């Protein structure tokens, strides 16, 4: 199970809770590093995710099918709220979201497949890692300097924080972009991620038909992409260019099409 995902999500949420009282009204209105969203909009996004986890809405066929546009819609619904209303929603629903994710670690429901619209299907226990990823990524790369506008600091990232977020990202690689990303991998490609959250995996090409990419542990190819795991969270979501963080050994022509197209949501 991914009990570590719950712990990571809880720690990042606590770190965000420590930052929130330090932010003034002008800073809440500042553009975040997440394109099109103010700082307060990032909190609105996390609040919306928590609210939906606790009180799932009835699906509406008119909702955007592209996950990023769906998130924009939810943020737009809250743009008329004042700062306190947005923060209160986040504070009210986040603890309950964590309780649900904790419950999702228990058998037999832990392995139940759960479809996440626009992102793929994941075992229930891995949903904790989605929160770990979301809160860590938005806090450290969209809100806080140097990428974000807020001049506050949090403790350095640890293995316990980063590893669950990276685990979710790697689980999403074969699902989130479909055949567009499949076409970018023609030979085994190794991702060698170092530092906190370190892991090494190989991305194997799709074998045809409806099969997609496969992510498997270990280094099974001669072309390798080397980066820190913490930086992978940044460049793997296209917040910064991969060329600023990655070293390729082997055949760059094998790695570059994948790196150019990868965009984890």
PDB file of C-alpha atoms in Angstrom:
ATOM      1  CA  UNK A   1       0.000   0.000   0.000  1.00  0.00           C
ATOM      2  CA  UNK A   2       1.021   3.629  -0.301  1.00  0.00           C
ATOM      3  CA  UNK A   3       0.740   4.717   3.317  1.00  0.00           C
ATOM      4  CA  UNK A   4       3.768   6.866   2.503  1.00  0.00           C
ATOM      5  CA  UNK A   5       1.541   8.848   0.147  1.00  0.00           C
ATOM      6  CA  UNK A   6      -0.767   9.808   3.013  1.00  0.00           C
ATOM      7  CA  UNK A   7       2.200  10.884   5.147  1.00  0.00           C
ATOM      8  CA  UNK A   8       3.652  12.970   2.306  1.00  0.00           C
ATOM      9  CA  UNK A   9       0.304  14.627   1.563  1.00  0.00           C
ATOM     10  CA  UNK A  10      -0.198  15.417   5.243  1.00  0.00           C
ATOM     11  CA  UNK A  11       3.280  16.917   5.655  1.00  0.00           C
ATOM     12  CA  UNK A  12       3.008  19.130   2.575  1.00  0.00           C
ATOM     13  CA  UNK A  13      -0.462  20.251   3.660  1.00  0.00           C
ATOM     14  CA  UNK A  14       0.916  21.171   7.089  1.00  0.00           C
ATOM     15  CA  UNK A  15       3.741  23.124   5.461  1.00  0.00           C
ATOM     16  CA  UNK A  16       1.223  24.976   3.314  1.00  0.00           C
ATOM     17  CA  UNK A  17      -0.882  25.684   6.409  1.00  0.00           C
ATOM     18  CA  UNK A  18       2.174  27.299   8.013  1.00  0.00           C
ATOM     19  CA  UNK A  19       2.615  29.559   4.964  1.00  0.00           C
ATOM     20  CA  UNK A  20      -1.012  30.677   4.567  1.00  0.00           C
ATOM     21  CA  UNK A  21      -1.100  33.087   7.566  1.00  0.00           C
ATOM     22  CA  UNK A  22       2.039  34.823   6.274  1.00  0.00           C
ATOM     23  CA  UNK A  23       0.467  35.812   2.939  1.00  0.00           C
ATOM     24  CA  UNK A  24      -1.007  39.318   2.723  1.00  0.00           C
ATOM     25  CA  UNK A  25      -3.860  40.494   0.494  1.00  0.00           C
ATOM     26  CA  UNK A  26      -1.551  41.812  -2.207  1.00  0.00           C
ATOM     27  CA  UNK A  27       0.407  38.565  -2.343  1.00  0.00           C
ATOM     28  CA  UNK A  28      -2.801  36.517  -2.641  1.00  0.00           C
ATOM     29  CA  UNK A  29      -3.509  38.442  -5.855  1.00  0.00           C
ATOM     30  CA  UNK A  30      -0.012  37.937  -7.290  1.00  0.00           C
ATOM     31  CA  UNK A  31       0.392  35.717 -10.356  1.00  0.00           C
ATOM     32  CA  UNK A  32       1.604  32.277  -9.337  1.00  0.00           C
ATOM     33  CA  UNK A  33       3.986  30.220 -11.430  1.00  0.00           C
ATOM     34  CA  UNK A  34       0.968  28.178 -12.581  1.00  0.00           C
ATOM     35  CA  UNK A  35      -0.021  29.962 -15.775  1.00  0.00           C
ATOM     36  CA  UNK A  36      -3.268  31.931 -15.492  1.00  0.00           C
ATOM     37  CA  UNK A  37      -3.684  31.387 -11.756  1.00  0.00           C
ATOM     38  CA  UNK A  38      -3.111  33.838  -8.941  1.00  0.00           C
ATOM     39  CA  UNK A  39      -1.722  32.620  -5.634  1.00  0.00           C
ATOM     40  CA  UNK A  40      -5.261  32.442  -4.207  1.00  0.00           C
ATOM     41  CA  UNK A  41      -6.351  30.426  -7.248  1.00  0.00           C
ATOM     42  CA  UNK A  42      -3.827  27.717  -6.390  1.00  0.00           C
ATOM     43  CA  UNK A  43      -5.461  27.410  -2.961  1.00  0.00           C
ATOM     44  CA  UNK A  44      -8.871  27.385  -4.679  1.00  0.00           C
ATOM     45  CA  UNK A  45      -7.687  24.483  -6.840  1.00  0.00           C
ATOM     46  CA  UNK A  46      -6.518  22.461  -3.842  1.00  0.00           C
ATOM     47  CA  UNK A  47      -9.737  23.312  -2.000  1.00  0.00           C
ATOM     48  CA  UNK A  48     -11.819  22.153  -4.963  1.00  0.00           C
ATOM     49  CA  UNK A  49      -9.934  18.845  -5.133  1.00  0.00           C
ATOM     50  CA  UNK A  50     -10.434  18.271  -1.415  1.00  0.00           C
ATOM     51  CA  UNK A  51     -14.124  19.221  -1.585  1.00  0.00           C
ATOM     52  CA  UNK A  52     -14.752  16.860  -4.497  1.00  0.00           C
ATOM     53  CA  UNK A  53     -12.957  14.012  -2.725  1.00  0.00           C
ATOM     54  CA  UNK A  54     -15.246  14.408   0.285  1.00  0.00           C
ATOM     55  CA  UNK A  55     -18.466  15.284  -1.562  1.00  0.00           C
ATOM     56  CA  UNK A  56     -18.162  13.981  -5.148  1.00  0.00           C
ATOM     57  CA  UNK A  57     -20.285  16.020  -7.567  1.00  0.00           C
ATOM     58  CA  UNK A  58     -22.712  14.437 -10.008  1.00  0.00           C
ATOM     59  CA  UNK A  59     -20.883  14.159 -13.353  1.00  0.00           C
ATOM     60  CA  UNK A  60     -22.009  16.637 -15.994  1.00  0.00           C
ATOM     61  CA  UNK A  61     -21.414  15.871 -19.708  1.00  0.00           C
ATOM     62  CA  UNK A  62     -20.837  19.576 -20.340  1.00  0.00           C
ATOM     63  CA  UNK A  63     -17.686  19.619 -18.222  1.00  0.00           C
ATOM     64  CA  UNK A  64     -14.371  19.939 -20.091  1.00  0.00           C
ATOM     65  CA  UNK A  65     -12.866  16.586 -21.022  1.00  0.00           C
ATOM     66  CA  UNK A  66      -9.298  17.921 -20.830  1.00  0.00           C
ATOM     67  CA  UNK A  67      -8.264  17.674 -17.182  1.00  0.00           C
ATOM     68  CA  UNK A  68      -6.413  20.992 -17.086  1.00  0.00           C
ATOM     69  CA  UNK A  69      -9.471  22.834 -18.441  1.00  0.00           C
ATOM     70  CA  UNK A  70     -11.625  21.074 -15.849  1.00  0.00           C
ATOM     71  CA  UNK A  71      -9.352  22.400 -13.116  1.00  0.00           C
ATOM     72  CA  UNK A  72      -9.612  25.872 -14.652  1.00  0.00           C
ATOM     73  CA  UNK A  73     -13.403  25.596 -14.536  1.00  0.00           C
ATOM     74  CA  UNK A  74     -13.368  24.751 -10.832  1.00  0.00           C
ATOM     75  CA  UNK A  75     -11.024  27.654 -10.103  1.00  0.00           C
ATOM     76  CA  UNK A  76     -13.175  30.011 -12.173  1.00  0.00           C
ATOM     77  CA  UNK A  77     -16.209  29.035 -10.077  1.00  0.00           C
ATOM     78  CA  UNK A  78     -14.406  30.448  -7.042  1.00  0.00           C
ATOM     79  CA  UNK A  79     -13.036  33.667  -8.551  1.00  0.00           C
ATOM     80  CA  UNK A  80     -15.877  35.671  -7.028  1.00  0.00           C
ATOM     81  CA  UNK A  81     -15.059  34.411  -3.536  1.00  0.00           C
ATOM     82  CA  UNK A  82     -12.997  36.490  -1.144  1.00  0.00           C
ATOM     83  CA  UNK A  83      -9.675  35.198   0.147  1.00  0.00           C
ATOM     84  CA  UNK A  84     -11.125  34.052   3.463  1.00  0.00           C
ATOM     85  CA  UNK A  85     -13.865  32.004   1.782  1.00  0.00           C
ATOM     86  CA  UNK A  86     -11.327  30.177  -0.396  1.00  0.00           C
ATOM     87  CA  UNK A  87      -9.001  29.495   2.520  1.00  0.00           C
ATOM     88  CA  UNK A  88     -11.866  28.338   4.731  1.00  0.00           C
ATOM     89  CA  UNK A  89     -12.957  25.772   2.140  1.00  0.00           C
ATOM     90  CA  UNK A  90      -9.407  24.452   1.871  1.00  0.00           C
ATOM     91  CA  UNK A  91      -9.053  24.249   5.659  1.00  0.00           C
ATOM     92  CA  UNK A  92     -12.444  22.586   6.098  1.00  0.00           C
ATOM     93  CA  UNK A  93     -12.086  19.831   3.511  1.00  0.00           C
ATOM     94  CA  UNK A  94      -8.364  19.010   3.545  1.00  0.00           C
ATOM     95  CA  UNK A  95      -8.432  17.061   6.854  1.00  0.00           C
ATOM     96  CA  UNK A  96     -11.436  15.086   5.641  1.00  0.00           C
ATOM     97  CA  UNK A  97      -9.688  14.345   2.347  1.00  0.00           C
ATOM     98  CA  UNK A  98      -6.723  12.981   4.286  1.00  0.00           C
ATOM     99  CA  UNK A  99      -9.046  10.793   6.367  1.00  0.00           C
ATOM    100  CA  UNK A 100     -10.541   9.303   3.207  1.00  0.00           C
ATOM    101  CA  UNK A 101      -7.120   8.650   1.729  1.00  0.00           C
ATOM    102  CA  UNK A 102      -6.076   6.934   4.950  1.00  0.00           C
ATOM    103  CA  UNK A 103      -9.159   4.725   4.763  1.00  0.00           C
ATOM    104  CA  UNK A 104      -8.285   3.920   1.150  1.00  0.00           C
ATOM    105  CA  UNK A 105      -5.154   2.109   2.306  1.00  0.00           C
ATOM    106  CA  UNK A 106      -7.162  -0.706   3.884  1.00  0.00           C
ATOM    107  CA  UNK A 107      -7.902  -4.000   2.172  1.00  0.00           C
ATOM    108  CA  UNK A 108      -9.840  -5.135   0.277  1.00  0.00           C
ATOM    109  CA  UNK A 109     -10.810  -1.754  -1.218  1.00  0.00           C
ATOM    110  CA  UNK A 110      -7.193  -0.541  -1.460  1.00  0.00           C
ATOM    111  CA  UNK A 111      -6.674  -2.274  -4.806  1.00  0.00           C
ATOM    112  CA  UNK A 112     -10.009  -1.273  -6.342  1.00  0.00           C
ATOM    113  CA  UNK A 113      -9.441   0.506  -9.683  1.00  0.00           C
ATOM    114  CA  UNK A 114     -10.551   4.125  -9.546  1.00  0.00           C
ATOM    115  CA  UNK A 115     -10.912   6.109 -12.796  1.00  0.00           C
ATOM    116  CA  UNK A 116      -9.715   9.697 -12.567  1.00  0.00           C
ATOM    117  CA  UNK A 117     -11.221  11.688 -15.422  1.00  0.00           C
ATOM    118  CA  UNK A 118      -8.568  12.774 -17.889  1.00  0.00           C
ATOM    119  CA  UNK A 119      -5.720  11.094 -15.996  1.00  0.00           C
ATOM    120  CA  UNK A 120      -6.293   7.344 -16.199  1.00  0.00           C
ATOM    121  CA  UNK A 121      -7.180   4.606 -13.711  1.00  0.00           C
ATOM    122  CA  UNK A 122      -5.305   3.958 -10.483  1.00  0.00           C
ATOM    123  CA  UNK A 123      -5.629   1.599  -7.508  1.00  0.00           C
ATOM    124  CA  UNK A 124      -7.475   3.343  -4.691  1.00  0.00           C
ATOM    125  CA  UNK A 125      -4.461   3.328  -2.398  1.00  0.00           C
ATOM    126  CA  UNK A 126      -2.453   5.345  -4.941  1.00  0.00           C
ATOM    127  CA  UNK A 127      -4.905   8.258  -4.768  1.00  0.00           C
ATOM    128  CA  UNK A 128      -2.998   9.362  -1.674  1.00  0.00           C
ATOM    129  CA  UNK A 129       0.007   9.890  -3.930  1.00  0.00           C
ATOM    130  CA  UNK A 130      -1.996  12.182  -6.189  1.00  0.00           C
ATOM    131  CA  UNK A 131      -2.577  14.506  -3.239  1.00  0.00           C
ATOM    132  CA  UNK A 132       1.067  14.193  -2.193  1.00  0.00           C
ATOM    133  CA  UNK A 133       2.061  15.243  -5.710  1.00  0.00           C
ATOM    134  CA  UNK A 134      -0.467  18.056  -6.017  1.00  0.00           C
ATOM    135  CA  UNK A 135       0.259  19.802  -2.743  1.00  0.00           C
ATOM    136  CA  UNK A 136       4.050  19.420  -2.954  1.00  0.00           C
ATOM    137  CA  UNK A 137       4.173  20.588  -6.564  1.00  0.00           C
ATOM    138  CA  UNK A 138       1.891  23.599  -6.154  1.00  0.00           C
ATOM    139  CA  UNK A 139       3.476  24.708  -2.890  1.00  0.00           C
ATOM    140  CA  UNK A 140       7.117  24.380  -3.862  1.00  0.00           C
ATOM    141  CA  UNK A 141       6.989  25.208  -7.575  1.00  0.00           C
ATOM    142  CA  UNK A 142       3.978  27.510  -8.067  1.00  0.00           C
ATOM    143  CA  UNK A 143       3.759  29.487  -4.834  1.00  0.00           C
ATOM    144  CA  UNK A 144       7.205  29.748  -3.276  1.00  0.00           C
ATOM    145  CA  UNK A 145      10.245  31.516  -4.687  1.00  0.00           C
ATOM    146  CA  UNK A 146      12.247  31.164  -6.827  1.00  0.00           C
ATOM    147  CA  UNK A 147       9.601  30.006  -9.343  1.00  0.00           C
ATOM    148  CA  UNK A 148       6.664  31.458  -7.416  1.00  0.00           C
ATOM    149  CA  UNK A 149       6.135  34.930  -5.912  1.00  0.00           C
ATOM    150  CA  UNK A 150       6.054  34.148  -2.188  1.00  0.00           C
ATOM    151  CA  UNK A 151       9.284  34.915  -0.278  1.00  0.00           C
ATOM    152  CA  UNK A 152       8.854  32.215   2.352  1.00  0.00           C
ATOM    153  CA  UNK A 153      10.688  28.956   2.940  1.00  0.00           C
ATOM    154  CA  UNK A 154       9.816  25.403   3.881  1.00  0.00           C
ATOM    155  CA  UNK A 155      12.138  22.580   4.978  1.00  0.00           C
ATOM    156  CA  UNK A 156      14.247  20.982   2.268  1.00  0.00           C
ATOM    157  CA  UNK A 157      12.509  18.163   0.416  1.00  0.00           C
ATOM    158  CA  UNK A 158      13.020  14.710   1.891  1.00  0.00           C
ATOM    159  CA  UNK A 159      12.739  11.219   0.479  1.00  0.00           C
ATOM    160  CA  UNK A 160       9.483  10.792   2.417  1.00  0.00           C
ATOM    161  CA  UNK A 161       7.990  13.837   0.684  1.00  0.00           C
ATOM    162  CA  UNK A 162       9.277  13.359  -2.843  1.00  0.00           C
ATOM    163  CA  UNK A 163       9.120   9.588  -3.401  1.00  0.00           C
ATOM    164  CA  UNK A 164       5.289   9.291  -3.234  1.00  0.00           C
ATOM    165  CA  UNK A 165       4.871  12.221  -5.628  1.00  0.00           C
ATOM    166  CA  UNK A 166       7.294  10.681  -8.112  1.00  0.00           C
ATOM    167  CA  UNK A 167       5.545   7.304  -7.768  1.00  0.00           C
ATOM    168  CA  UNK A 168       2.286   8.892  -8.915  1.00  0.00           C
ATOM    169  CA  UNK A 169       3.982  10.702 -11.796  1.00  0.00           C
ATOM    170  CA  UNK A 170       5.512   7.478 -13.070  1.00  0.00           C
ATOM    171  CA  UNK A 171       2.168   5.687 -12.749  1.00  0.00           C
ATOM    172  CA  UNK A 172       0.685   8.438 -14.908  1.00  0.00           C
ATOM    173  CA  UNK A 173       3.284   8.309 -17.682  1.00  0.00           C
ATOM    174  CA  UNK A 174       1.583   5.440 -19.597  1.00  0.00           C
ATOM    175  CA  UNK A 175      -1.915   6.936 -19.172  1.00  0.00           C
ATOM    176  CA  UNK A 176      -2.107  10.716 -19.195  1.00  0.00           C
ATOM    177  CA  UNK A 177      -1.030  11.480 -22.770  1.00  0.00           C
ATOM    178  CA  UNK A 178      -2.016   8.305 -24.551  1.00  0.00           C
ATOM    179  CA  UNK A 179      -0.677   7.490 -27.975  1.00  0.00           C
ATOM    180  CA  UNK A 180       0.904  10.910 -28.454  1.00  0.00           C
ATOM    181  CA  UNK A 181       3.524   9.995 -25.869  1.00  0.00           C
ATOM    182  CA  UNK A 182       3.655   6.355 -27.004  1.00  0.00           C
ATOM    183  CA  UNK A 183       4.981   7.482 -30.362  1.00  0.00           C
ATOM    184  CA  UNK A 184       7.864   9.300 -28.680  1.00  0.00           C
ATOM    185  CA  UNK A 185       9.377   6.124 -27.202  1.00  0.00           C
ATOM    186  CA  UNK A 186      10.860   3.777 -29.788  1.00  0.00           C
ATOM    187  CA  UNK A 187      13.544   2.124 -27.640  1.00  0.00           C
ATOM    188  CA  UNK A 188      13.884   1.467 -23.892  1.00  0.00           C
ATOM    189  CA  UNK A 189      14.598   4.731 -22.102  1.00  0.00           C
ATOM    190  CA  UNK A 190      15.974   4.851 -18.570  1.00  0.00           C
ATOM    191  CA  UNK A 191      15.008   7.579 -16.098  1.00  0.00           C
ATOM    192  CA  UNK A 192      17.679   7.775 -13.411  1.00  0.00           C
ATOM    193  CA  UNK A 193      16.337  10.039 -10.666  1.00  0.00           C
ATOM    194  CA  UNK A 194      18.656  10.923  -7.791  1.00  0.00           C
ATOM    195  CA  UNK A 195      18.529  12.646  -4.413  1.00  0.00           C
ATOM    196  CA  UNK A 196      15.419  12.647  -2.214  1.00  0.00           C
ATOM    197  CA  UNK A 197      12.872  10.347  -3.859  1.00  0.00           C
ATOM    198  CA  UNK A 198      15.560   8.599  -5.906  1.00  0.00           C
ATOM    199  CA  UNK A 199      14.474   5.812  -8.221  1.00  0.00           C
ATOM    200  CA  UNK A 200      15.538   4.274 -11.506  1.00  0.00           C
ATOM    201  CA  UNK A 201      12.988   3.005 -14.000  1.00  0.00           C
ATOM    202  CA  UNK A 202      12.883   2.080 -17.661  1.00  0.00           C
ATOM    203  CA  UNK A 203      10.152   3.241 -20.011  1.00  0.00           C
ATOM    204  CA  UNK A 204       9.509   0.474 -22.522  1.00  0.00           C
ATOM    205  CA  UNK A 205       7.922   1.166 -25.920  1.00  0.00           C
ATOM    206  CA  UNK A 206       4.305   0.310 -26.615  1.00  0.00           C
ATOM    207  CA  UNK A 207       3.972  -3.081 -28.275  1.00  0.00           C
ATOM    208  CA  UNK A 208       1.151  -2.174 -30.635  1.00  0.00           C
ATOM    209  CA  UNK A 209      -2.613  -2.511 -30.537  1.00  0.00           C
ATOM    210  CA  UNK A 210      -4.118  -0.878 -27.484  1.00  0.00           C
ATOM    211  CA  UNK A 211      -1.070  -1.434 -25.289  1.00  0.00           C
ATOM    212  CA  UNK A 212       0.715   1.690 -24.104  1.00  0.00           C
ATOM    213  CA  UNK A 213       4.081   2.434 -22.588  1.00  0.00           C
ATOM    214  CA  UNK A 214       5.302   0.338 -19.690  1.00  0.00           C
ATOM    215  CA  UNK A 215       7.279   1.720 -16.750  1.00  0.00           C
ATOM    216  CA  UNK A 216       9.343  -0.971 -15.053  1.00  0.00           C
ATOM    217  CA  UNK A 217      11.932  -0.804 -12.239  1.00  0.00           C
ATOM    218  CA  UNK A 218      15.635  -0.830 -13.015  1.00  0.00           C
ATOM    219  CA  UNK A 219      17.895   0.268 -15.849  1.00  0.00           C
ATOM    220  CA  UNK A 220      17.142  -1.829 -18.933  1.00  0.00           C
ATOM    221  CA  UNK A 221      18.405   0.432 -21.687  1.00  0.00           C
ATOM    222  CA  UNK A 222      21.590   2.114 -22.872  1.00  0.00           C
ATOM    223  CA  UNK A 223      20.027   5.576 -23.238  1.00  0.00           C
ATOM    224  CA  UNK A 224      19.556   7.223 -19.877  1.00  0.00           C
ATOM    225  CA  UNK A 225      18.155  10.511 -18.593  1.00  0.00           C
ATOM    226  CA  UNK A 226      19.724  11.687 -15.344  1.00  0.00           C
ATOM    227  CA  UNK A 227      18.040  14.241 -13.091  1.00  0.00           C
ATOM    228  CA  UNK A 228      17.230  14.750  -9.455  1.00  0.00           C
ATOM    229  CA  UNK A 229      13.809  13.418  -8.471  1.00  0.00           C
ATOM    230  CA  UNK A 230      12.839  16.827  -7.055  1.00  0.00           C
ATOM    231  CA  UNK A 231      13.686  18.483 -10.389  1.00  0.00           C
ATOM    232  CA  UNK A 232      11.681  15.799 -12.215  1.00  0.00           C
ATOM    233  CA  UNK A 233       8.561  17.117 -10.476  1.00  0.00           C
ATOM    234  CA  UNK A 234       9.326  20.507 -12.013  1.00  0.00           C
ATOM    235  CA  UNK A 235      10.383  19.610 -15.551  1.00  0.00           C
ATOM    236  CA  UNK A 236       8.120  16.558 -15.850  1.00  0.00           C
ATOM    237  CA  UNK A 237       5.173  18.935 -15.497  1.00  0.00           C
ATOM    238  CA  UNK A 238       6.751  21.421 -17.968  1.00  0.00           C
ATOM    239  CA  UNK A 239       7.091  24.098 -15.293  1.00  0.00           C
ATOM    240  CA  UNK A 240      10.720  24.466 -16.353  1.00  0.00           C
ATOM    241  CA  UNK A 241      12.475  23.158 -19.487  1.00  0.00           C
ATOM    242  CA  UNK A 242      13.916  19.684 -19.140  1.00  0.00           C
ATOM    243  CA  UNK A 243      17.202  20.869 -20.645  1.00  0.00           C
ATOM    244  CA  UNK A 244      17.845  22.918 -17.508  1.00  0.00           C
ATOM    245  CA  UNK A 245      17.872  19.790 -15.347  1.00  0.00           C
ATOM    246  CA  UNK A 246      18.643  16.676 -17.382  1.00  0.00           C
ATOM    247  CA  UNK A 247      21.807  14.983 -18.600  1.00  0.00           C
ATOM    248  CA  UNK A 248      21.430  12.386 -21.337  1.00  0.00           C
ATOM    249  CA  UNK A 249      23.868   9.525 -21.739  1.00  0.00           C
ATOM    250  CA  UNK A 250      23.601   7.296 -24.775  1.00  0.00           C
ATOM    251  CA  UNK A 251      21.598   8.267 -27.853  1.00  0.00           C
ATOM    252  CA  UNK A 252      20.031  11.711 -27.363  1.00  0.00           C
ATOM    253  CA  UNK A 253      17.791  11.077 -30.385  1.00  0.00           C
ATOM    254  CA  UNK A 254      16.085   8.324 -28.384  1.00  0.00           C
ATOM    255  CA  UNK A 255      15.482  10.495 -25.331  1.00  0.00           C
ATOM    256  CA  UNK A 256      14.646  13.923 -26.726  1.00  0.00           C
ATOM    257  CA  UNK A 257      11.270  13.147 -28.378  1.00  0.00           C
ATOM    258  CA  UNK A 258       9.993  11.761 -25.062  1.00  0.00           C
ATOM    259  CA  UNK A 259      11.390  14.650 -23.029  1.00  0.00           C
ATOM    260  CA  UNK A 260       9.948  17.194 -25.458  1.00  0.00           C
ATOM    261  CA  UNK A 261       6.419  15.707 -25.222  1.00  0.00           C
ATOM    262  CA  UNK A 262       6.188  14.673 -21.580  1.00  0.00           C
ATOM    263  CA  UNK A 263       3.650  16.815 -19.700  1.00  0.00           C
ATOM    264  CA  UNK A 264       2.366  15.248 -16.496  1.00  0.00           C
ATOM    265  CA  UNK A 265      -0.712  16.995 -15.099  1.00  0.00           C
TER     266      UNK A 265
END
